[in-house]
PDB file of C-alpha atoms in Angstrom:
ATOM      1  CA  UNK L   1      93.906  93.069 132.684  1.00  0.00           C
ATOM      2  CA  UNK L   2      96.407  93.432 129.861  1.00  0.00           C
ATOM      3  CA  UNK L   3      98.677  90.727 128.849  1.00  0.00           C
ATOM      4  CA  UNK L   4     101.658  90.553 126.480  1.00  0.00           C
ATOM      5  CA  UNK L   5     100.611  88.130 123.428  1.00  0.00           C
ATOM      6  CA  UNK L   6     103.105  85.489 122.489  1.00  0.00           C
ATOM      7  CA  UNK L   7     103.525  86.264 118.720  1.00  0.00           C
ATOM      8  CA  UNK L   8     105.188  82.781 118.220  1.00  0.00           C
ATOM      9  CA  UNK L   9     102.100  81.065 119.613  1.00  0.00           C
ATOM     10  CA  UNK L  10      99.123  83.265 119.575  1.00  0.00           C
ATOM     11  CA  UNK L  11      96.071  82.330 121.326  1.00  0.00           C
ATOM     12  CA  UNK L  12      93.244  81.195 118.912  1.00  0.00           C
ATOM     13  CA  UNK L  13      90.996  83.630 120.272  1.00  0.00           C
ATOM     14  CA  UNK L  14      93.385  86.336 119.668  1.00  0.00           C
ATOM     15  CA  UNK L  15      93.397  85.491 115.875  1.00  0.00           C
ATOM     16  CA  UNK L  16      90.106  85.100 115.560  1.00  0.00           C
ATOM     17  CA  UNK L  17      89.508  88.727 117.068  1.00  0.00           C
ATOM     18  CA  UNK L  18      91.686  89.896 114.266  1.00  0.00           C
ATOM     19  CA  UNK L  19      89.723  88.422 111.716  1.00  0.00           C
ATOM     20  CA  UNK L  20      86.462  89.798 112.868  1.00  0.00           C
ATOM     21  CA  UNK L  21      85.031  93.054 111.292  1.00  0.00           C
ATOM     22  CA  UNK L  22      86.036  95.609 113.817  1.00  0.00           C
ATOM     23  CA  UNK L  23      86.805  99.379 113.347  1.00  0.00           C
ATOM     24  CA  UNK L  24      90.164 100.177 114.884  1.00  0.00           C
ATOM     25  CA  UNK L  25      92.567 103.062 115.690  1.00  0.00           C
ATOM     26  CA  UNK L  26      96.004 103.884 114.232  1.00  0.00           C
ATOM     27  CA  UNK L  27      98.337 105.938 116.170  1.00  0.00           C
ATOM     28  CA  UNK L  28     101.334 107.695 114.559  1.00  0.00           C
ATOM     29  CA  UNK L  29     103.714 110.375 115.712  1.00  0.00           C
ATOM     30  CA  UNK L  30     103.633 113.722 114.739  1.00  0.00           C
ATOM     31  CA  UNK L  31     107.144 115.551 114.137  1.00  0.00           C
ATOM     32  CA  UNK L  32     106.870 117.130 117.528  1.00  0.00           C
ATOM     33  CA  UNK L  33     106.306 113.716 119.114  1.00  0.00           C
ATOM     34  CA  UNK L  34     102.671 113.850 119.980  1.00  0.00           C
ATOM     35  CA  UNK L  35     100.384 111.142 118.714  1.00  0.00           C
ATOM     36  CA  UNK L  36      97.930 111.384 116.044  1.00  0.00           C
ATOM     37  CA  UNK L  37      94.923 108.874 116.532  1.00  0.00           C
ATOM     38  CA  UNK L  38      92.598 108.176 113.668  1.00  0.00           C
ATOM     39  CA  UNK L  39      89.866 105.180 112.888  1.00  0.00           C
ATOM     40  CA  UNK L  40      90.929 102.794 110.501  1.00  0.00           C
ATOM     41  CA  UNK L  41      90.337  99.460 109.163  1.00  0.00           C
ATOM     42  CA  UNK L  42      93.323  96.938 109.764  1.00  0.00           C
ATOM     43  CA  UNK L  43      94.355  93.551 108.425  1.00  0.00           C
ATOM     44  CA  UNK L  44      96.631  91.470 110.539  1.00  0.00           C
ATOM     45  CA  UNK L  45      98.634  88.621 108.831  1.00  0.00           C
ATOM     46  CA  UNK L  46      99.837  86.951 111.863  1.00  0.00           C
ATOM     47  CA  UNK L  47     102.317  84.443 110.472  1.00  0.00           C
ATOM     48  CA  UNK L  48     104.205  87.346 108.682  1.00  0.00           C
ATOM     49  CA  UNK L  49     103.719  89.343 111.656  1.00  0.00           C
ATOM     50  CA  UNK L  50     102.364  92.298 109.365  1.00  0.00           C
ATOM     51  CA  UNK L  51      99.224  94.419 109.851  1.00  0.00           C
ATOM     52  CA  UNK L  52      98.315  96.846 106.911  1.00  0.00           C
ATOM     53  CA  UNK L  53      96.309  99.959 106.772  1.00  0.00           C
ATOM     54  CA  UNK L  54      95.151 101.077 103.245  1.00  0.00           C
ATOM     55  CA  UNK L  55      94.932 105.004 103.040  1.00  0.00           C
ATOM     56  CA  UNK L  56      95.373 107.790 100.476  1.00  0.00           C
ATOM     57  CA  UNK L  57      98.822 109.306  99.986  1.00  0.00           C
ATOM     58  CA  UNK L  58      98.073 112.764 100.885  1.00  0.00           C
ATOM     59  CA  UNK L  59      96.637 111.641 104.501  1.00  0.00           C
ATOM     60  CA  UNK L  60      98.271 112.909 107.434  1.00  0.00           C
ATOM     61  CA  UNK L  61      98.749 109.168 108.580  1.00  0.00           C
ATOM     62  CA  UNK L  62     100.580 108.586 105.513  1.00  0.00           C
ATOM     63  CA  UNK L  63     102.626 111.758 105.756  1.00  0.00           C
ATOM     64  CA  UNK L  64     103.938 111.024 109.378  1.00  0.00           C
ATOM     65  CA  UNK L  65     105.648 107.806 107.727  1.00  0.00           C
ATOM     66  CA  UNK L  66     106.799 109.116 104.403  1.00  0.00           C
ATOM     67  CA  UNK L  67     109.875 110.032 105.362  1.00  0.00           C
ATOM     68  CA  UNK L  68     110.686 106.599 106.582  1.00  0.00           C
ATOM     69  CA  UNK L  69     109.733 104.173 109.176  1.00  0.00           C
ATOM     70  CA  UNK L  70     108.483 105.070 112.285  1.00  0.00           C
ATOM     71  CA  UNK L  71     106.598 103.559 115.651  1.00  0.00           C
ATOM     72  CA  UNK L  72     102.890 102.991 115.517  1.00  0.00           C
ATOM     73  CA  UNK L  73     100.298 101.007 117.400  1.00  0.00           C
ATOM     74  CA  UNK L  74      96.788 100.064 115.973  1.00  0.00           C
ATOM     75  CA  UNK L  75      94.264  98.760 118.359  1.00  0.00           C
ATOM     76  CA  UNK L  76      90.694  97.414 118.329  1.00  0.00           C
ATOM     77  CA  UNK L  77      88.061  97.279 120.867  1.00  0.00           C
ATOM     78  CA  UNK L  78      84.763  95.112 121.157  1.00  0.00           C
ATOM     79  CA  UNK L  79      83.328  95.373 124.573  1.00  0.00           C
ATOM     80  CA  UNK L  80      85.719  93.927 127.011  1.00  0.00           C
ATOM     81  CA  UNK L  81      87.762  92.748 124.395  1.00  0.00           C
ATOM     82  CA  UNK L  82      90.742  94.498 123.058  1.00  0.00           C
ATOM     83  CA  UNK L  83      94.102  94.013 121.249  1.00  0.00           C
ATOM     84  CA  UNK L  84      96.977  96.254 120.236  1.00  0.00           C
ATOM     85  CA  UNK L  85      99.511  95.590 117.871  1.00  0.00           C
ATOM     86  CA  UNK L  86     102.816  97.917 117.898  1.00  0.00           C
ATOM     87  CA  UNK L  87     105.586  98.063 115.538  1.00  0.00           C
ATOM     88  CA  UNK L  88     107.422  99.807 112.858  1.00  0.00           C
ATOM     89  CA  UNK L  89     105.477 101.035 109.804  1.00  0.00           C
ATOM     90  CA  UNK L  90     106.365 102.077 106.404  1.00  0.00           C
ATOM     91  CA  UNK L  91     104.442 103.354 103.584  1.00  0.00           C
ATOM     92  CA  UNK L  92     104.238 100.897 100.460  1.00  0.00           C
ATOM     93  CA  UNK L  93     103.489 102.601  96.997  1.00  0.00           C
ATOM     94  CA  UNK L  94     104.240  99.875  94.820  1.00  0.00           C
ATOM     95  CA  UNK L  95     100.831  98.226  93.018  1.00  0.00           C
ATOM     96  CA  UNK L  96     101.592  94.703  94.029  1.00  0.00           C
ATOM     97  CA  UNK L  97     101.599  95.691  97.910  1.00  0.00           C
ATOM     98  CA  UNK L  98      98.491  98.038  97.376  1.00  0.00           C
ATOM     99  CA  UNK L  99      96.739  95.166  95.634  1.00  0.00           C
ATOM    100  CA  UNK L 100      97.551  92.823  98.141  1.00  0.00           C
ATOM    101  CA  UNK L 101      96.533  95.097 100.875  1.00  0.00           C
ATOM    102  CA  UNK L 102      93.361  96.108  99.002  1.00  0.00           C
ATOM    103  CA  UNK L 103      92.266  92.228  98.687  1.00  0.00           C
ATOM    104  CA  UNK L 104      92.876  91.486 102.348  1.00  0.00           C
ATOM    105  CA  UNK L 105      90.904  94.574 103.371  1.00  0.00           C
ATOM    106  CA  UNK L 106      87.960  93.170 101.002  1.00  0.00           C
ATOM    107  CA  UNK L 107      88.322  90.088 103.031  1.00  0.00           C
ATOM    108  CA  UNK L 108      87.816  91.328 106.306  1.00  0.00           C
ATOM    109  CA  UNK L 109      85.562  94.392 105.541  1.00  0.00           C
ATOM    110  CA  UNK L 110      84.359  95.033 101.965  1.00  0.00           C
ATOM    111  CA  UNK L 111      85.824  96.288  98.821  1.00  0.00           C
ATOM    112  CA  UNK L 112      87.233  99.748  99.319  1.00  0.00           C
ATOM    113  CA  UNK L 113      86.282 102.679  96.924  1.00  0.00           C
ATOM    114  CA  UNK L 114      88.822 103.195  94.386  1.00  0.00           C
ATOM    115  CA  UNK L 115      91.511 105.490  94.993  1.00  0.00           C
ATOM    116  CA  UNK L 116      94.393 105.743  92.425  1.00  0.00           C
ATOM    117  CA  UNK L 117      96.324 107.484  95.002  1.00  0.00           C
ATOM    118  CA  UNK L 118      96.173 104.601  97.801  1.00  0.00           C
ATOM    119  CA  UNK L 119      99.184 103.575  99.533  1.00  0.00           C
ATOM    120  CA  UNK L 120      99.806 100.863 102.293  1.00  0.00           C
ATOM    121  CA  UNK L 121     101.027 101.458 105.675  1.00  0.00           C
ATOM    122  CA  UNK L 122     102.598  98.275 106.388  1.00  0.00           C
ATOM    123  CA  UNK L 123     103.378  97.499 110.227  1.00  0.00           C
ATOM    124  CA  UNK L 124     105.942  95.319 111.165  1.00  0.00           C
ATOM    125  CA  UNK L 125     104.420  93.818 114.304  1.00  0.00           C
ATOM    126  CA  UNK L 126     106.823  93.606 117.264  1.00  0.00           C
ATOM    127  CA  UNK L 127     104.692  93.291 120.189  1.00  0.00           C
ATOM    128  CA  UNK L 128     100.819  92.610 120.847  1.00  0.00           C
ATOM    129  CA  UNK L 129      98.984  93.026 124.127  1.00  0.00           C
ATOM    130  CA  UNK L 130      95.320  92.472 125.166  1.00  0.00           C
ATOM    131  CA  UNK L 131      93.035  91.621 127.658  1.00  0.00           C
ATOM    132  CA  UNK L 132      92.459  88.098 129.709  1.00  0.00           C
ATOM    133  CA  UNK L 133      89.933  86.963 126.971  1.00  0.00           C
ATOM    134  CA  UNK L 134      93.094  85.903 125.029  1.00  0.00           C
ATOM    135  CA  UNK L 135      94.413  83.902 128.139  1.00  0.00           C
ATOM    136  CA  UNK L 136      96.204  80.867 126.124  1.00  0.00           C
ATOM    137  CA  UNK L 137      95.155  78.604 129.196  1.00  0.00           C
ATOM    138  CA  UNK L 138      91.430  79.093 128.500  1.00  0.00           C
ATOM    139  CA  UNK L 139      91.776  78.809 124.610  1.00  0.00           C
TER     140      UNK L 139
END
């Protein structure tokens, strides 16, 4: 059963899950409002409530957000465990943001291949949901 996660006091199992190496999906919206879902690597900074996805500037996922912030969701699944982060996403192109996101990606996954056109989709997380595995009463 899905539960809303308290972002002020997230369960330890929820935070641990977002540090494990898992493939995720990113959902952005096309101009016509239909969802565009792609596999991605995601890092999550629970303290700052920011999730990050590194990608190329010319990708569709980045293009959906280059005109301005938009609603997105990232989700990861591992067997019965799943968690979704939702919020407003912005594309960051400045070298400091890109380098920070690459460092975080390297910690969770592995060093990304070089990409001079890399950008960061930065998500200001406003909602999180997951299944009962993240019940704070059992954490």
